[in-house]
């Protein structure tokens, strides 16, 4: 496996000149000159933003393929492994790669808030499809970063580069919101399937052997990454995937508490909790009452 730890490593891999900055680089697709054998695995310890250039190439990312034949934007977080699954047959004439090291943003507000950009955890088939105008807006920002890199570094450089990068990521958030919006009808079908999978998990008593349902498990049933599923639900319903799971658990718990005389500890185990105190903590957090207080009708006017 090849391991690219730095921006300089990435430039050597792509057969490019030395980078203008040690922590960030903008690379037009037409400049790529890598000769990569099919099956090559590469771990890249850099954040990557690809504007797919429409070249006849494919890479594996996790269990899925990233197809470069159609234009879209895809995001790879630092430390991910990609596998080349088809040969590069031609040099693309458009598209670009923006890559940056985690150290670039480590001491900045962007570094503290990088988790806001959940698309770095999306699967490759959940790419951002952009219009020509959106693609141009993002390209302008990426080129603005490149222009700043071409200047002599001074005390303003770091702030300007990071703030422009953050602006680019904010635009990506906006465009993903638009993508969720225009796919509302499709998303509703996914939400219905999510609810069915969640109900089936308990009806088939999987929680008794496997514990509480996880966002990862439910995402796998829908062929979605956990982060994409959670973001989709948040946009459509106002609650993320974990909140939906908790809501289901609390409703089930209320039925047990009011419909049986089972002790709270047994109800916790029946719901899939490994420890009763975790159930009590969640129930109180969501309802403002302990399970016993709820059963006793406390707080009900």
mmCIF file of C-alpha atoms in Angstrom, residues 7-300:
data_model
loop_
_atom_site.group_PDB
_atom_site.id
_atom_site.type_symbol
_atom_site.label_atom_id
_atom_site.label_comp_id
_atom_site.label_asym_id
_atom_site.label_seq_id
_atom_site.Cartn_x
_atom_site.Cartn_y
_atom_site.Cartn_z
ATOM 1 C CA UNK A 7 1.021 17.418 0.191
ATOM 2 C CA UNK A 8 4.542 16.918 -1.135
ATOM 3 C CA UNK A 9 3.992 13.134 -1.191
ATOM 4 C CA UNK A 10 0.786 13.664 -3.173
ATOM 5 C CA UNK A 11 2.589 15.861 -5.703
ATOM 6 C CA UNK A 12 5.278 13.222 -6.192
ATOM 7 C CA UNK A 13 2.593 10.568 -6.671
ATOM 8 C CA UNK A 14 0.870 12.717 -9.311
ATOM 9 C CA UNK A 15 4.243 13.554 -10.896
ATOM 10 C CA UNK A 16 3.808 17.255 -10.213
ATOM 11 C CA UNK A 17 6.350 19.950 -9.307
ATOM 12 C CA UNK A 18 6.849 20.763 -5.631
ATOM 13 C CA UNK A 19 3.737 22.353 -4.051
ATOM 14 C CA UNK A 20 3.546 26.100 -3.494
ATOM 15 C CA UNK A 21 2.507 25.517 0.133
ATOM 16 C CA UNK A 22 3.385 22.561 2.386
ATOM 17 C CA UNK A 23 -0.185 22.118 3.684
ATOM 18 C CA UNK A 24 -2.543 22.848 0.785
ATOM 19 C CA UNK A 25 -2.558 22.547 -2.993
ATOM 20 C CA UNK A 26 -4.869 23.185 -5.934
ATOM 21 C CA UNK A 27 -4.220 20.883 -8.893
ATOM 22 C CA UNK A 28 -6.000 21.240 -12.261
ATOM 23 C CA UNK A 29 -6.920 17.824 -13.638
ATOM 24 C CA UNK A 30 -5.042 18.549 -16.879
ATOM 25 C CA UNK A 31 -1.804 18.520 -14.861
ATOM 26 C CA UNK A 32 -2.228 14.957 -13.557
ATOM 27 C CA UNK A 33 0.524 12.659 -14.797
ATOM 28 C CA UNK A 34 0.288 9.704 -12.431
ATOM 29 C CA UNK A 35 0.833 6.242 -13.858
ATOM 30 C CA UNK A 36 -1.201 4.079 -11.536
ATOM 31 C CA UNK A 37 -1.603 0.334 -11.876
ATOM 32 C CA UNK A 38 -5.030 -1.210 -11.448
ATOM 33 C CA UNK A 39 -5.389 -2.606 -7.935
ATOM 34 C CA UNK A 40 -3.060 -0.068 -6.361
ATOM 35 C CA UNK A 41 -4.161 0.883 -2.840
ATOM 36 C CA UNK A 42 -3.299 4.366 -1.625
ATOM 37 C CA UNK A 43 -3.824 5.797 1.847
ATOM 38 C CA UNK A 44 -4.002 9.568 1.688
ATOM 39 C CA UNK A 45 -3.627 11.452 4.983
ATOM 40 C CA UNK A 46 -5.092 14.609 3.475
ATOM 41 C CA UNK A 47 -8.568 16.041 3.018
ATOM 42 C CA UNK A 48 -9.475 15.970 -0.677
ATOM 43 C CA UNK A 49 -12.113 17.786 -2.690
ATOM 44 C CA UNK A 50 -12.468 16.480 -6.230
ATOM 45 C CA UNK A 51 -14.343 18.147 -9.016
ATOM 46 C CA UNK A 52 -14.678 15.035 -11.131
ATOM 47 C CA UNK A 53 -13.249 15.835 -14.535
ATOM 48 C CA UNK A 54 -15.128 13.287 -16.645
ATOM 49 C CA UNK A 55 -12.157 11.040 -17.386
ATOM 50 C CA UNK A 56 -12.370 7.318 -18.079
ATOM 51 C CA UNK A 57 -11.194 6.290 -14.638
ATOM 52 C CA UNK A 58 -12.571 4.641 -11.560
ATOM 53 C CA UNK A 59 -11.249 4.267 -8.018
ATOM 54 C CA UNK A 60 -12.543 2.122 -5.200
ATOM 55 C CA UNK A 61 -13.399 3.889 -1.970
ATOM 56 C CA UNK A 62 -14.411 1.575 0.869
ATOM 57 C CA UNK A 63 -16.793 -0.954 -0.684
ATOM 58 C CA UNK A 64 -17.886 1.303 -3.543
ATOM 59 C CA UNK A 65 -16.485 2.789 -6.711
ATOM 60 C CA UNK A 66 -15.903 6.432 -7.497
ATOM 61 C CA UNK A 67 -16.714 6.887 -11.190
ATOM 62 C CA UNK A 68 -14.966 9.814 -12.846
ATOM 63 C CA UNK A 69 -17.025 9.573 -16.023
ATOM 64 C CA UNK A 70 -19.634 12.134 -14.926
ATOM 65 C CA UNK A 71 -19.046 15.564 -13.424
ATOM 66 C CA UNK A 72 -19.718 15.935 -9.716
ATOM 67 C CA UNK A 73 -18.004 16.924 -6.504
ATOM 68 C CA UNK A 74 -16.755 14.322 -4.058
ATOM 69 C CA UNK A 75 -15.038 14.594 -0.693
ATOM 70 C CA UNK A 76 -12.491 12.324 0.962
ATOM 71 C CA UNK A 77 -11.440 12.759 4.571
ATOM 72 C CA UNK A 78 -7.861 12.364 5.732
ATOM 73 C CA UNK A 79 -6.685 8.802 6.290
ATOM 74 C CA UNK A 80 -8.963 7.098 3.777
ATOM 75 C CA UNK A 81 -7.760 4.339 1.452
ATOM 76 C CA UNK A 82 -8.603 4.431 -2.253
ATOM 77 C CA UNK A 83 -8.073 1.618 -4.744
ATOM 78 C CA UNK A 84 -7.591 2.153 -8.469
ATOM 79 C CA UNK A 85 -10.080 -0.235 -10.112
ATOM 80 C CA UNK A 86 -9.694 0.744 -13.784
ATOM 81 C CA UNK A 87 -6.837 2.229 -15.820
ATOM 82 C CA UNK A 88 -6.544 5.914 -16.609
ATOM 83 C CA UNK A 89 -7.006 5.921 -20.384
ATOM 84 C CA UNK A 90 -6.804 9.636 -21.090
ATOM 85 C CA UNK A 91 -5.702 12.878 -19.509
ATOM 86 C CA UNK A 92 -8.752 14.972 -18.540
ATOM 87 C CA UNK A 93 -9.012 18.535 -19.743
ATOM 88 C CA UNK A 94 -11.159 19.886 -16.925
ATOM 89 C CA UNK A 95 -11.831 19.360 -13.265
ATOM 90 C CA UNK A 96 -9.539 19.840 -10.314
ATOM 91 C CA UNK A 97 -8.325 18.511 -6.998
ATOM 92 C CA UNK A 98 -8.004 20.583 -3.834
ATOM 93 C CA UNK A 99 -6.171 18.811 -1.049
ATOM 94 C CA UNK A 100 -5.106 20.011 2.374
ATOM 95 C CA UNK A 101 -3.416 18.621 5.441
ATOM 96 C CA UNK A 102 -5.293 18.582 8.788
ATOM 97 C CA UNK A 103 -2.519 20.761 10.236
ATOM 98 C CA UNK A 104 -3.626 23.633 7.970
ATOM 99 C CA UNK A 105 -6.855 24.088 9.945
ATOM 100 C CA UNK A 106 -5.875 22.601 13.291
ATOM 101 C CA UNK A 107 -5.673 25.891 15.206
ATOM 102 C CA UNK A 108 -8.509 27.632 13.361
ATOM 103 C CA UNK A 109 -12.259 27.849 13.810
ATOM 104 C CA UNK A 110 -12.571 25.670 10.726
ATOM 105 C CA UNK A 111 -10.520 22.984 12.443
ATOM 106 C CA UNK A 112 -12.838 23.071 15.449
ATOM 107 C CA UNK A 113 -15.914 22.909 13.226
ATOM 108 C CA UNK A 114 -14.792 20.546 10.462
ATOM 109 C CA UNK A 115 -17.375 18.029 11.750
ATOM 110 C CA UNK A 116 -20.083 20.382 10.421
ATOM 111 C CA UNK A 117 -19.120 19.307 6.920
ATOM 112 C CA UNK A 118 -20.525 15.816 7.179
ATOM 113 C CA UNK A 119 -20.079 15.190 3.452
ATOM 114 C CA UNK A 120 -16.471 14.181 4.140
ATOM 115 C CA UNK A 121 -18.026 11.016 5.619
ATOM 116 C CA UNK A 122 -20.365 10.351 2.694
ATOM 117 C CA UNK A 123 -19.864 7.417 0.376
ATOM 118 C CA UNK A 124 -18.566 8.280 -3.085
ATOM 119 C CA UNK A 125 -21.898 7.493 -4.760
ATOM 120 C CA UNK A 126 -23.393 10.266 -2.603
ATOM 121 C CA UNK A 127 -21.403 12.890 -4.503
ATOM 122 C CA UNK A 128 -22.591 16.455 -4.862
ATOM 123 C CA UNK A 129 -24.004 17.072 -8.342
ATOM 124 C CA UNK A 130 -23.546 20.717 -9.242
ATOM 125 C CA UNK A 131 -24.948 22.943 -11.960
ATOM 126 C CA UNK A 132 -22.614 24.790 -14.305
ATOM 127 C CA UNK A 133 -23.100 27.992 -12.291
ATOM 128 C CA UNK A 134 -22.393 26.187 -9.012
ATOM 129 C CA UNK A 135 -19.366 24.470 -10.485
ATOM 130 C CA UNK A 136 -18.038 27.830 -11.651
ATOM 131 C CA UNK A 137 -18.585 29.414 -8.211
ATOM 132 C CA UNK A 138 -16.642 26.607 -6.516
ATOM 133 C CA UNK A 139 -13.910 26.680 -9.135
ATOM 134 C CA UNK A 140 -13.519 30.436 -8.660
ATOM 135 C CA UNK A 141 -13.000 29.934 -4.932
ATOM 136 C CA UNK A 142 -10.527 27.093 -5.474
ATOM 137 C CA UNK A 143 -8.586 29.238 -7.939
ATOM 138 C CA UNK A 144 -8.664 32.126 -5.468
ATOM 139 C CA UNK A 145 -6.886 29.861 -2.991
ATOM 140 C CA UNK A 146 -4.373 28.943 -5.689
ATOM 141 C CA UNK A 147 -3.777 32.624 -6.455
ATOM 142 C CA UNK A 148 -3.083 33.293 -2.787
ATOM 143 C CA UNK A 149 -0.622 30.388 -2.763
ATOM 144 C CA UNK A 150 1.242 31.976 -5.655
ATOM 145 C CA UNK A 151 1.973 35.115 -3.626
ATOM 146 C CA UNK A 152 4.772 35.509 -1.124
ATOM 147 C CA UNK A 153 3.507 34.188 2.210
ATOM 148 C CA UNK A 154 2.934 36.847 4.860
ATOM 149 C CA UNK A 155 1.077 37.156 8.155
ATOM 150 C CA UNK A 156 -2.270 37.380 6.334
ATOM 151 C CA UNK A 157 -1.783 34.348 4.112
ATOM 152 C CA UNK A 158 -2.906 31.611 6.506
ATOM 153 C CA UNK A 159 -6.088 33.414 7.521
ATOM 154 C CA UNK A 160 -7.051 34.273 3.946
ATOM 155 C CA UNK A 161 -6.413 30.743 2.685
ATOM 156 C CA UNK A 162 -8.364 29.085 5.489
ATOM 157 C CA UNK A 163 -11.246 31.557 5.331
ATOM 158 C CA UNK A 164 -11.584 31.008 1.563
ATOM 159 C CA UNK A 165 -11.490 27.248 2.094
ATOM 160 C CA UNK A 166 -14.214 27.585 4.729
ATOM 161 C CA UNK A 167 -16.296 29.677 2.326
ATOM 162 C CA UNK A 168 -15.938 26.992 -0.336
ATOM 163 C CA UNK A 169 -17.104 24.320 2.124
ATOM 164 C CA UNK A 170 -20.048 26.500 3.170
ATOM 165 C CA UNK A 171 -21.119 26.747 -0.464
ATOM 166 C CA UNK A 172 -20.929 22.956 -0.653
ATOM 167 C CA UNK A 173 -23.262 22.760 2.350
ATOM 168 C CA UNK A 174 -25.693 25.073 0.554
ATOM 169 C CA UNK A 175 -25.554 23.019 -2.629
ATOM 170 C CA UNK A 176 -26.111 19.780 -0.722
ATOM 171 C CA UNK A 177 -29.178 21.378 0.874
ATOM 172 C CA UNK A 178 -30.426 22.124 -2.631
ATOM 173 C CA UNK A 179 -29.716 18.552 -3.695
ATOM 174 C CA UNK A 180 -31.687 17.178 -0.740
ATOM 175 C CA UNK A 181 -34.524 19.560 -1.584
ATOM 176 C CA UNK A 182 -34.865 18.602 -5.254
ATOM 177 C CA UNK A 183 -34.813 14.938 -4.287
ATOM 178 C CA UNK A 184 -37.630 15.276 -1.767
ATOM 179 C CA UNK A 185 -39.844 12.678 -3.438
ATOM 180 C CA UNK A 186 -37.016 10.158 -3.568
ATOM 181 C CA UNK A 187 -36.038 11.037 -0.011
ATOM 182 C CA UNK A 188 -39.566 10.354 1.245
ATOM 183 C CA UNK A 189 -39.253 6.822 -0.044
ATOM 184 C CA UNK A 190 -35.970 6.446 1.826
ATOM 185 C CA UNK A 191 -37.539 7.804 5.015
ATOM 186 C CA UNK A 192 -40.368 5.285 4.730
ATOM 187 C CA UNK A 193 -37.835 2.492 4.246
ATOM 188 C CA UNK A 194 -35.847 3.762 7.218
ATOM 189 C CA UNK A 195 -38.944 3.572 9.423
ATOM 190 C CA UNK A 196 -39.713 0.066 8.172
ATOM 191 C CA UNK A 197 -36.174 -1.115 8.859
ATOM 192 C CA UNK A 198 -36.270 0.403 12.338
ATOM 193 C CA UNK A 199 -39.590 -1.267 13.133
ATOM 194 C CA UNK A 200 -38.409 -4.585 11.684
ATOM 195 C CA UNK A 201 -35.302 -4.488 13.874
ATOM 196 C CA UNK A 202 -37.484 -4.704 16.980
ATOM 197 C CA UNK A 203 -40.192 -6.922 15.497
ATOM 198 C CA UNK A 204 -37.552 -9.487 14.551
ATOM 199 C CA UNK A 205 -36.070 -9.083 18.057
ATOM 200 C CA UNK A 206 -32.600 -8.323 16.748
ATOM 201 C CA UNK A 207 -32.137 -5.961 19.692
ATOM 202 C CA UNK A 208 -32.111 -8.933 22.078
ATOM 203 C CA UNK A 209 -28.936 -10.297 20.467
ATOM 204 C CA UNK A 210 -27.376 -7.264 18.846
ATOM 205 C CA UNK A 211 -28.351 -4.494 21.260
ATOM 206 C CA UNK A 212 -29.696 -1.110 20.231
ATOM 207 C CA UNK A 213 -29.981 -0.407 16.498
ATOM 208 C CA UNK A 214 -27.172 1.770 15.197
ATOM 209 C CA UNK A 215 -27.214 4.430 12.503
ATOM 210 C CA UNK A 216 -24.500 2.420 10.724
ATOM 211 C CA UNK A 217 -26.691 -0.707 10.621
ATOM 212 C CA UNK A 218 -29.732 1.166 9.319
ATOM 213 C CA UNK A 219 -27.632 2.977 6.733
ATOM 214 C CA UNK A 220 -26.312 -0.341 5.452
ATOM 215 C CA UNK A 221 -29.865 -1.608 4.969
ATOM 216 C CA UNK A 222 -30.602 1.445 2.808
ATOM 217 C CA UNK A 223 -27.188 1.413 1.079
ATOM 218 C CA UNK A 224 -26.390 4.859 2.488
ATOM 219 C CA UNK A 225 -23.507 6.086 4.587
ATOM 220 C CA UNK A 226 -24.472 6.830 8.212
ATOM 221 C CA UNK A 227 -23.684 10.532 7.807
ATOM 222 C CA UNK A 228 -25.649 10.933 4.581
ATOM 223 C CA UNK A 229 -28.644 9.115 6.078
ATOM 224 C CA UNK A 230 -28.526 11.308 9.174
ATOM 225 C CA UNK A 231 -28.233 14.523 7.151
ATOM 226 C CA UNK A 232 -31.059 13.462 4.834
ATOM 227 C CA UNK A 233 -33.384 12.775 7.784
ATOM 228 C CA UNK A 234 -32.415 16.045 9.447
ATOM 229 C CA UNK A 235 -33.235 18.037 6.309
ATOM 230 C CA UNK A 236 -36.563 16.255 5.734
ATOM 231 C CA UNK A 237 -37.874 15.726 9.273
ATOM 232 C CA UNK A 238 -35.893 17.998 11.591
ATOM 233 C CA UNK A 239 -34.446 14.989 13.448
ATOM 234 C CA UNK A 240 -31.256 13.149 12.601
ATOM 235 C CA UNK A 241 -31.017 9.351 12.480
ATOM 236 C CA UNK A 242 -29.963 8.954 16.123
ATOM 237 C CA UNK A 243 -32.849 11.147 17.254
ATOM 238 C CA UNK A 244 -35.275 8.981 15.276
ATOM 239 C CA UNK A 245 -33.892 5.875 16.963
ATOM 240 C CA UNK A 246 -34.216 7.509 20.389
ATOM 241 C CA UNK A 247 -37.787 8.603 19.644
ATOM 242 C CA UNK A 248 -38.695 5.025 18.719
ATOM 243 C CA UNK A 249 -37.078 3.703 21.896
ATOM 244 C CA UNK A 250 -38.875 6.203 24.124
ATOM 245 C CA UNK A 251 -42.260 5.400 22.558
ATOM 246 C CA UNK A 252 -41.622 1.692 23.062
ATOM 247 C CA UNK A 253 -40.539 2.344 26.630
ATOM 248 C CA UNK A 254 -43.690 4.328 27.382
ATOM 249 C CA UNK A 255 -45.802 1.406 26.160
ATOM 250 C CA UNK A 256 -43.930 -0.992 28.407
ATOM 251 C CA UNK A 257 -44.082 1.320 31.419
ATOM 252 C CA UNK A 258 -47.822 1.976 31.141
ATOM 253 C CA UNK A 259 -48.878 -1.405 29.782
ATOM 254 C CA UNK A 260 -46.922 -3.758 32.033
ATOM 255 C CA UNK A 261 -45.713 -4.011 35.594
ATOM 256 C CA UNK A 262 -42.230 -5.141 34.574
ATOM 257 C CA UNK A 263 -39.412 -3.545 36.590
ATOM 258 C CA UNK A 264 -37.524 -0.754 34.842
ATOM 259 C CA UNK A 265 -34.343 -2.826 34.645
ATOM 260 C CA UNK A 266 -36.138 -5.621 32.743
ATOM 261 C CA UNK A 267 -37.730 -3.113 30.356
ATOM 262 C CA UNK A 268 -34.278 -1.677 29.669
ATOM 263 C CA UNK A 269 -32.952 -5.125 28.717
ATOM 264 C CA UNK A 270 -36.049 -5.836 26.596
ATOM 265 C CA UNK A 271 -35.337 -2.668 24.614
ATOM 266 C CA UNK A 272 -31.729 -3.680 23.985
ATOM 267 C CA UNK A 273 -29.913 -1.571 26.573
ATOM 268 C CA UNK A 274 -26.854 -3.247 28.061
ATOM 269 C CA UNK A 275 -27.169 -1.222 31.267
ATOM 270 C CA UNK A 276 -30.459 -0.062 32.871
ATOM 271 C CA UNK A 277 -28.889 3.195 34.014
ATOM 272 C CA UNK A 278 -28.264 4.133 30.375
ATOM 273 C CA UNK A 279 -31.950 3.638 29.646
ATOM 274 C CA UNK A 280 -32.954 5.739 32.659
ATOM 275 C CA UNK A 281 -30.575 8.516 31.628
ATOM 276 C CA UNK A 282 -31.900 8.592 28.043
ATOM 277 C CA UNK A 283 -35.535 8.464 29.150
ATOM 278 C CA UNK A 284 -35.089 11.359 31.560
ATOM 279 C CA UNK A 285 -33.154 13.356 28.978
ATOM 280 C CA UNK A 286 -35.945 12.976 26.426
ATOM 281 C CA UNK A 287 -39.011 13.283 28.695
ATOM 282 C CA UNK A 288 -37.808 15.207 31.736
ATOM 283 C CA UNK A 289 -38.958 12.321 33.974
ATOM 284 C CA UNK A 290 -37.420 9.117 35.212
ATOM 285 C CA UNK A 291 -39.152 5.933 34.014
ATOM 286 C CA UNK A 292 -40.603 5.398 37.508
ATOM 287 C CA UNK A 293 -41.921 8.963 37.697
ATOM 288 C CA UNK A 294 -43.518 8.579 34.258
ATOM 289 C CA UNK A 295 -45.177 5.304 35.275
ATOM 290 C CA UNK A 296 -46.507 6.936 38.427
ATOM 291 C CA UNK A 297 -48.025 9.793 36.448
ATOM 292 C CA UNK A 298 -45.777 12.439 37.949
ATOM 293 C CA UNK A 299 -45.513 15.659 35.976
ATOM 294 C CA UNK A 300 -48.864 14.998 34.263
#
